[in-house]
mmCIF file of C-alpha atoms in Angstrom:
data_model
loop_
_atom_site.group_PDB
_atom_site.id
_atom_site.type_symbol
_atom_site.label_atom_id
_atom_site.label_comp_id
_atom_site.label_asym_id
_atom_site.label_seq_id
_atom_site.Cartn_x
_atom_site.Cartn_y
_atom_site.Cartn_z
ATOM 1 C CA MET A 29 -19.481 19.644 -12.526
ATOM 2 C CA ALA A 30 -16.915 18.156 -14.845
ATOM 3 C CA THR A 31 -17.477 17.983 -18.551
ATOM 4 C CA PRO A 32 -17.527 14.575 -20.396
ATOM 5 C CA GLU A 33 -14.206 15.499 -21.897
ATOM 6 C CA GLU A 34 -12.700 16.297 -18.478
ATOM 7 C CA LEU A 35 -14.139 13.080 -17.025
ATOM 8 C CA THR A 36 -12.661 10.834 -19.804
ATOM 9 C CA ARG A 37 -9.354 12.729 -19.504
ATOM 10 C CA ALA A 38 -9.202 12.097 -15.725
ATOM 11 C CA VAL A 39 -9.969 8.401 -16.303
ATOM 12 C CA HIS A 40 -7.425 8.025 -19.048
ATOM 13 C CA LEU A 41 -4.759 9.493 -16.646
ATOM 14 C CA ALA A 42 -5.780 7.138 -13.903
ATOM 15 C CA LEU A 43 -5.598 4.022 -16.215
ATOM 16 C CA GLY A 44 -2.216 5.117 -17.318
ATOM 17 C CA SER A 45 -0.943 5.305 -13.722
ATOM 18 C CA GLU A 46 -1.445 1.590 -13.096
ATOM 19 C CA PRO A 47 1.170 -0.594 -14.925
ATOM 20 C CA ARG A 48 -0.916 -3.694 -14.569
ATOM 21 C CA ILE A 49 -3.609 -2.203 -16.823
ATOM 22 C CA GLY A 50 -1.036 -1.726 -19.596
ATOM 23 C CA VAL A 51 -2.785 0.833 -21.676
ATOM 24 C CA ALA A 52 0.278 1.327 -23.906
ATOM 25 C CA HIS A 53 -0.105 -2.149 -25.277
ATOM 26 C CA HIS A 54 -3.833 -2.549 -24.701
ATOM 27 C CA PRO A 55 -5.645 0.696 -25.364
ATOM 28 C CA ILE A 56 -8.853 1.284 -23.617
ATOM 29 C CA ARG A 57 -11.469 3.403 -25.505
ATOM 30 C CA LEU A 58 -13.431 5.722 -23.346
ATOM 31 C CA GLY A 59 -16.683 7.524 -23.988
ATOM 32 C CA MET A 60 -19.871 8.954 -22.442
ATOM 33 C CA GLU A 61 -23.423 7.691 -23.027
ATOM 34 C CA TRP A 62 -26.279 9.393 -21.371
ATOM 35 C CA GLY A 63 -23.935 10.350 -18.467
ATOM 36 C CA ASP A 64 -22.439 6.844 -18.121
ATOM 37 C CA LEU A 65 -18.817 6.023 -18.753
ATOM 38 C CA VAL A 66 -18.226 3.532 -21.521
ATOM 39 C CA MET A 67 -15.118 1.527 -21.376
ATOM 40 C CA GLU A 68 -14.196 -0.776 -24.347
ATOM 41 C CA GLY A 69 -11.218 -2.713 -25.456
ATOM 42 C CA GLU A 70 -9.193 -5.959 -24.936
ATOM 43 C CA VAL A 71 -6.946 -6.168 -21.889
ATOM 44 C CA GLU A 72 -4.198 -8.736 -20.943
ATOM 45 C CA ASP A 73 -6.043 -10.562 -18.203
ATOM 46 C CA VAL A 74 -8.825 -10.335 -15.620
ATOM 47 C CA ALA A 75 -6.553 -8.446 -13.157
ATOM 48 C CA ALA A 76 -6.138 -5.667 -15.686
ATOM 49 C CA LYS A 77 -9.819 -5.616 -16.365
ATOM 50 C CA LYS A 78 -10.835 -5.316 -12.633
ATOM 51 C CA LEU A 79 -8.047 -2.727 -11.966
ATOM 52 C CA ALA A 80 -9.135 -0.583 -14.789
ATOM 53 C CA LEU A 81 -12.750 -0.585 -13.595
ATOM 54 C CA GLU A 82 -11.683 0.144 -10.060
ATOM 55 C CA ARG A 83 -9.499 3.121 -11.152
ATOM 56 C CA ALA A 84 -12.282 4.501 -13.352
ATOM 57 C CA ALA A 85 -14.967 4.128 -10.541
ATOM 58 C CA ALA A 86 -12.718 6.049 -8.229
ATOM 59 C CA ILE A 87 -12.907 9.249 -10.423
ATOM 60 C CA PRO A 88 -15.271 11.842 -8.879
ATOM 61 C CA GLY A 89 -18.187 12.222 -11.318
ATOM 62 C CA VAL A 90 -18.159 8.689 -12.584
ATOM 63 C CA ASP A 91 -21.465 7.181 -11.224
ATOM 64 C CA ARG A 92 -21.956 4.272 -13.546
ATOM 65 C CA ILE A 93 -19.779 2.337 -16.004
ATOM 66 C CA ILE A 94 -20.880 0.476 -19.023
ATOM 67 C CA ASP A 95 -18.262 -2.305 -19.111
ATOM 68 C CA LYS A 96 -17.256 -3.568 -22.502
ATOM 69 C CA LEU A 97 -13.807 -4.570 -21.588
ATOM 70 C CA ARG A 98 -12.798 -7.987 -22.751
ATOM 71 C CA VAL A 99 -9.853 -10.224 -21.729
ATOM 72 C CA ARG A 100 -7.441 -11.592 -24.362
ATOM 73 C CA PRO A 101 -8.212 -15.204 -24.564
ATOM 74 C CA ALA A 102 -5.327 -17.692 -23.941
ATOM 75 C CA ARG A 103 -6.605 -19.622 -26.940
ATOM 76 C CA LYS A 104 -9.053 -18.889 -29.660
ATOM 77 C CA MET A 105 -12.192 -20.961 -29.437
ATOM 78 C CA THR A 106 -15.602 -20.772 -30.991
ATOM 79 C CA ASP A 107 -18.634 -19.977 -28.785
ATOM 80 C CA GLY A 108 -19.804 -23.566 -29.271
ATOM 81 C CA GLN A 109 -16.495 -24.906 -27.890
ATOM 82 C CA VAL A 110 -16.586 -22.447 -24.949
ATOM 83 C CA LEU A 111 -20.117 -23.461 -24.168
ATOM 84 C CA GLN A 112 -19.251 -27.137 -24.227
ATOM 85 C CA HIS A 113 -16.325 -26.739 -21.985
ATOM 86 C CA ALA A 114 -18.425 -24.611 -19.521
ATOM 87 C CA CYS A 115 -21.160 -27.181 -19.385
ATOM 88 C CA ASP A 116 -18.527 -30.028 -18.853
ATOM 89 C CA ALA A 117 -16.989 -27.962 -16.089
ATOM 90 C CA LEU A 118 -20.120 -27.213 -14.280
ATOM 91 C CA LEU A 119 -21.630 -30.689 -14.602
ATOM 92 C CA GLY A 120 -18.396 -32.369 -13.695
ATOM 93 C CA GLU A 121 -17.730 -30.391 -10.462
ATOM 94 C CA PRO A 122 -18.630 -32.633 -7.464
ATOM 95 C CA ALA A 123 -19.444 -29.672 -5.213
ATOM 96 C CA MET A 124 -22.120 -28.516 -7.677
ATOM 97 C CA GLN A 125 -23.844 -31.974 -8.250
ATOM 98 C CA HIS A 126 -27.050 -30.703 -6.414
ATOM 99 C CA ILE A 127 -27.330 -27.746 -8.800
ATOM 100 C CA GLY A 128 -29.441 -27.962 -11.946
ATOM 101 C CA VAL A 129 -27.724 -26.807 -15.159
ATOM 102 C CA ARG A 130 -29.590 -25.296 -18.094
ATOM 103 C CA VAL A 131 -27.999 -24.173 -21.400
ATOM 104 C CA ARG A 132 -29.156 -21.444 -23.748
ATOM 105 C CA ASP A 133 -27.962 -21.586 -27.250
ATOM 106 C CA GLY A 134 -29.507 -18.998 -29.422
ATOM 107 C CA LYS A 135 -33.363 -19.391 -28.799
ATOM 108 C CA GLU A 136 -33.087 -22.949 -27.706
ATOM 109 C CA VAL A 137 -33.017 -23.754 -23.900
ATOM 110 C CA ARG A 138 -32.162 -27.228 -22.763
ATOM 111 C CA ASP A 139 -31.919 -28.760 -19.266
ATOM 112 C CA LEU A 140 -28.669 -30.678 -18.936
ATOM 113 C CA ARG A 141 -29.299 -31.537 -15.366
ATOM 114 C CA VAL A 142 -32.339 -31.003 -13.198
ATOM 115 C CA ALA A 143 -31.748 -30.336 -9.538
ATOM 116 C CA PRO A 144 -32.415 -33.334 -7.408
ATOM 117 C CA PRO A 145 -35.933 -33.400 -5.642
ATOM 118 C CA GLY A 146 -35.841 -31.448 -2.408
ATOM 119 C CA SER A 147 -32.498 -29.951 -3.225
ATOM 120 C CA ARG A 148 -32.096 -26.325 -2.491
ATOM 121 C CA GLY A 149 -29.138 -25.996 -4.868
ATOM 122 C CA GLY A 150 -31.120 -24.113 -7.465
ATOM 123 C CA THR A 151 -30.520 -24.022 -11.205
ATOM 124 C CA LEU A 152 -28.014 -22.009 -13.282
ATOM 125 C CA GLU A 153 -28.354 -21.144 -16.906
ATOM 126 C CA VAL A 154 -25.147 -20.625 -18.986
ATOM 127 C CA ARG A 155 -24.861 -18.985 -22.549
ATOM 128 C CA VAL A 156 -22.034 -17.759 -24.565
ATOM 129 C CA GLU A 157 -21.755 -14.939 -27.069
ATOM 130 C CA ASP A 158 -18.592 -13.685 -28.594
ATOM 131 C CA GLY A 159 -16.532 -15.432 -26.051
ATOM 132 C CA VAL A 160 -18.455 -13.835 -23.072
ATOM 133 C CA VAL A 161 -20.029 -16.442 -20.709
ATOM 134 C CA THR A 162 -23.131 -15.259 -18.984
ATOM 135 C CA LEU A 163 -24.373 -17.052 -15.828
ATOM 136 C CA ASP A 164 -28.059 -16.560 -14.793
ATOM 137 C CA GLY A 165 -30.403 -18.206 -12.455
ATOM 138 C CA ASP A 166 -30.412 -18.854 -8.634
ATOM 139 C CA VAL A 167 -28.087 -21.043 -6.553
ATOM 140 C CA GLY A 168 -28.028 -21.970 -3.007
ATOM 141 C CA GLY A 169 -25.122 -20.055 -1.749
ATOM 142 C CA LEU A 170 -22.430 -17.462 -2.448
ATOM 143 C CA GLY A 171 -19.806 -20.251 -2.418
ATOM 144 C CA ALA A 172 -21.586 -21.860 -5.433
ATOM 145 C CA LYS A 173 -21.963 -18.598 -7.196
ATOM 146 C CA ARG A 174 -18.296 -17.885 -6.933
ATOM 147 C CA LEU A 175 -17.081 -21.410 -7.731
ATOM 148 C CA ALA A 176 -19.261 -21.444 -10.978
ATOM 149 C CA GLU A 177 -17.384 -18.231 -12.185
ATOM 150 C CA VAL A 178 -13.932 -19.694 -11.403
ATOM 151 C CA LEU A 179 -14.699 -22.886 -13.304
ATOM 152 C CA VAL A 180 -15.745 -20.811 -16.337
ATOM 153 C CA TRP A 181 -12.775 -18.508 -16.097
ATOM 154 C CA TRP A 182 -10.458 -21.467 -16.308
ATOM 155 C CA ILE A 183 -11.618 -22.073 -19.976
ATOM 156 C CA PRO A 184 -8.847 -20.752 -22.190
ATOM 157 C CA GLY A 185 -11.364 -19.198 -24.775
ATOM 158 C CA VAL A 186 -13.264 -17.086 -22.344
ATOM 159 C CA ARG A 187 -13.061 -13.346 -22.840
ATOM 160 C CA ASP A 188 -15.316 -12.288 -19.947
ATOM 161 C CA VAL A 189 -17.769 -13.700 -17.448
ATOM 162 C CA VAL A 190 -20.968 -11.973 -16.500
ATOM 163 C CA ASN A 191 -22.099 -13.429 -13.173
ATOM 164 C CA GLY A 192 -25.779 -12.833 -12.916
ATOM 165 C CA LEU A 193 -26.411 -15.636 -10.424
ATOM 166 C CA GLY A 194 -28.665 -14.842 -7.672
ATOM 167 C CA VAL A 195 -28.463 -16.432 -4.145
ATOM 168 C CA ASP A 196 -31.610 -18.137 -2.768
ATOM 169 C CA PRO A 197 -32.144 -17.823 0.292
ATOM 170 C CA ARG A 198 -30.261 -14.627 0.455
ATOM 171 C CA GLU A 199 -26.916 -14.810 2.206
ATOM 172 C CA GLN A 200 -24.875 -12.109 3.813
ATOM 173 C CA ASP A 201 -21.435 -11.762 2.279
ATOM 174 C CA ASN A 202 -18.322 -11.221 4.478
ATOM 175 C CA ASP A 203 -14.539 -11.536 4.422
ATOM 176 C CA GLY A 204 -14.459 -15.047 5.681
ATOM 177 C CA GLU A 205 -16.878 -16.167 2.894
ATOM 178 C CA MET A 206 -14.689 -14.678 0.291
ATOM 179 C CA ALA A 207 -11.494 -16.021 1.679
ATOM 180 C CA GLU A 208 -12.979 -19.453 1.750
ATOM 181 C CA SER A 209 -14.026 -19.237 -1.918
ATOM 182 C CA VAL A 210 -10.530 -18.190 -2.832
ATOM 183 C CA ARG A 211 -9.080 -21.133 -0.814
ATOM 184 C CA ILE A 212 -11.428 -23.550 -2.551
ATOM 185 C CA ALA A 213 -10.448 -22.217 -5.993
ATOM 186 C CA LEU A 214 -6.776 -22.761 -5.145
ATOM 187 C CA GLU A 215 -7.269 -26.263 -3.825
ATOM 188 C CA LYS A 216 -9.327 -27.169 -6.985
ATOM 189 C CA ASP A 217 -6.769 -25.856 -9.354
ATOM 190 C CA PRO A 218 -4.505 -28.893 -10.318
ATOM 191 C CA LEU A 219 -1.780 -26.436 -11.355
ATOM 192 C CA VAL A 220 -1.389 -25.012 -7.938
ATOM 193 C CA ASP A 221 0.072 -26.731 -4.739
ATOM 194 C CA ALA A 222 -2.309 -24.866 -2.341
ATOM 195 C CA GLY A 223 -1.058 -26.571 0.850
ATOM 196 C CA SER A 224 1.367 -23.806 1.817
ATOM 197 C CA ILE A 225 -0.719 -20.795 0.650
ATOM 198 C CA GLN A 226 -2.567 -18.581 3.213
ATOM 199 C CA VAL A 227 -5.463 -16.377 2.240
ATOM 200 C CA ALA A 228 -6.743 -13.225 4.013
ATOM 201 C CA THR A 229 -9.461 -11.043 2.813
ATOM 202 C CA ARG A 230 -10.608 -7.554 3.828
ATOM 203 C CA HIS A 231 -13.228 -5.439 2.038
ATOM 204 C CA GLY A 232 -12.660 -7.180 -1.362
ATOM 205 C CA VAL A 233 -8.840 -7.124 -1.178
ATOM 206 C CA VAL A 234 -7.265 -10.544 -1.074
ATOM 207 C CA THR A 235 -3.806 -11.055 0.306
ATOM 208 C CA LEU A 236 -1.860 -14.306 -0.488
ATOM 209 C CA THR A 237 1.041 -15.242 1.653
ATOM 210 C CA GLY A 238 3.156 -18.346 1.909
ATOM 211 C CA ALA A 239 5.439 -20.317 -0.431
ATOM 212 C CA VAL A 240 5.183 -21.904 -3.954
ATOM 213 C CA PRO A 241 7.667 -23.807 -5.866
ATOM 214 C CA SER A 242 7.863 -21.717 -9.065
ATOM 215 C CA SER A 243 7.070 -18.309 -10.448
ATOM 216 C CA GLU A 244 4.504 -19.766 -12.620
ATOM 217 C CA GLN A 245 2.485 -21.216 -9.672
ATOM 218 C CA ARG A 246 2.806 -17.779 -8.031
ATOM 219 C CA HIS A 247 1.079 -16.161 -11.007
ATOM 220 C CA ILE A 248 -1.581 -18.862 -11.410
ATOM 221 C CA ALA A 249 -2.491 -18.583 -7.846
ATOM 222 C CA GLU A 250 -2.804 -14.824 -8.031
ATOM 223 C CA MET A 251 -5.057 -15.226 -11.128
ATOM 224 C CA ASP A 252 -7.315 -17.816 -9.315
ATOM 225 C CA ALA A 253 -7.873 -15.172 -6.670
ATOM 226 C CA TRP A 254 -8.775 -12.571 -9.317
ATOM 227 C CA TYR A 255 -11.377 -14.904 -10.791
ATOM 228 C CA VAL A 256 -13.387 -15.004 -7.696
ATOM 229 C CA TRP A 257 -16.552 -12.879 -7.806
ATOM 230 C CA GLY A 258 -16.400 -9.793 -5.601
ATOM 231 C CA VAL A 259 -12.505 -9.642 -5.440
ATOM 232 C CA ASP A 260 -11.456 -6.101 -6.223
ATOM 233 C CA ARG A 261 -7.768 -6.395 -5.702
ATOM 234 C CA VAL A 262 -5.089 -9.168 -5.083
ATOM 235 C CA VAL A 263 -1.900 -8.525 -3.056
ATOM 236 C CA ASN A 264 0.479 -11.297 -3.977
ATOM 237 C CA ARG A 265 3.109 -11.902 -1.190
ATOM 238 C CA LEU A 266 3.794 -15.463 -2.172
ATOM 239 C CA GLN A 267 7.466 -16.401 -1.955
ATOM 240 C CA VAL A 268 9.114 -18.731 -4.604
ATOM 241 C CA VAL A 269 11.013 -21.513 -2.780
ATOM 242 C CA HIS A 270 12.772 -23.859 -5.084
#
């Protein structure tokens, strides 16, 4: 059985072997706490965060990870500003009009929208602490759970999203469901021309093919896929056609 020092050394080497994680510029602190691996630090983007967790989880002997990794925000915002943007995004999304929205600010809990009578949309609760948005409650489908997370990730001051939303009634996840959620995210992003992008998903790996008019859109489309809950890796095969 590996010692804690041997485990953290193996994880450190695995993280360094993935250029997207960028540990040279964004160091990740590793430690062991009651047999669990603790990962802490600020990474460049959600892709680096997910790849770091994936590489660490693949190391034999790493059974559980305490995730304290945060994403460098595109813009500094207060928790109050992030919370307001999150509420505006969730309340303003037409596909989520049947879902109740509740906000937790400190000890105060307020209903911003009550689910319509007879609706099975459920109710979600949003709170923000140190730039980390937590989504709790139950919603009526995996599509809503995933869309809520994408909407929150689009806020420039967000450092992480903890998606604790349950799905009631329970719904079996599959590749098609995940691919559809990625397609919806791309279609709803005003910065992406999603018409010529194809999405394929297999076991948490999303592959994007097709053409986009710029390198910027190619990058944005990839990040939209990374924002979707359950996506472990994105293979970006989009071609830039001017």
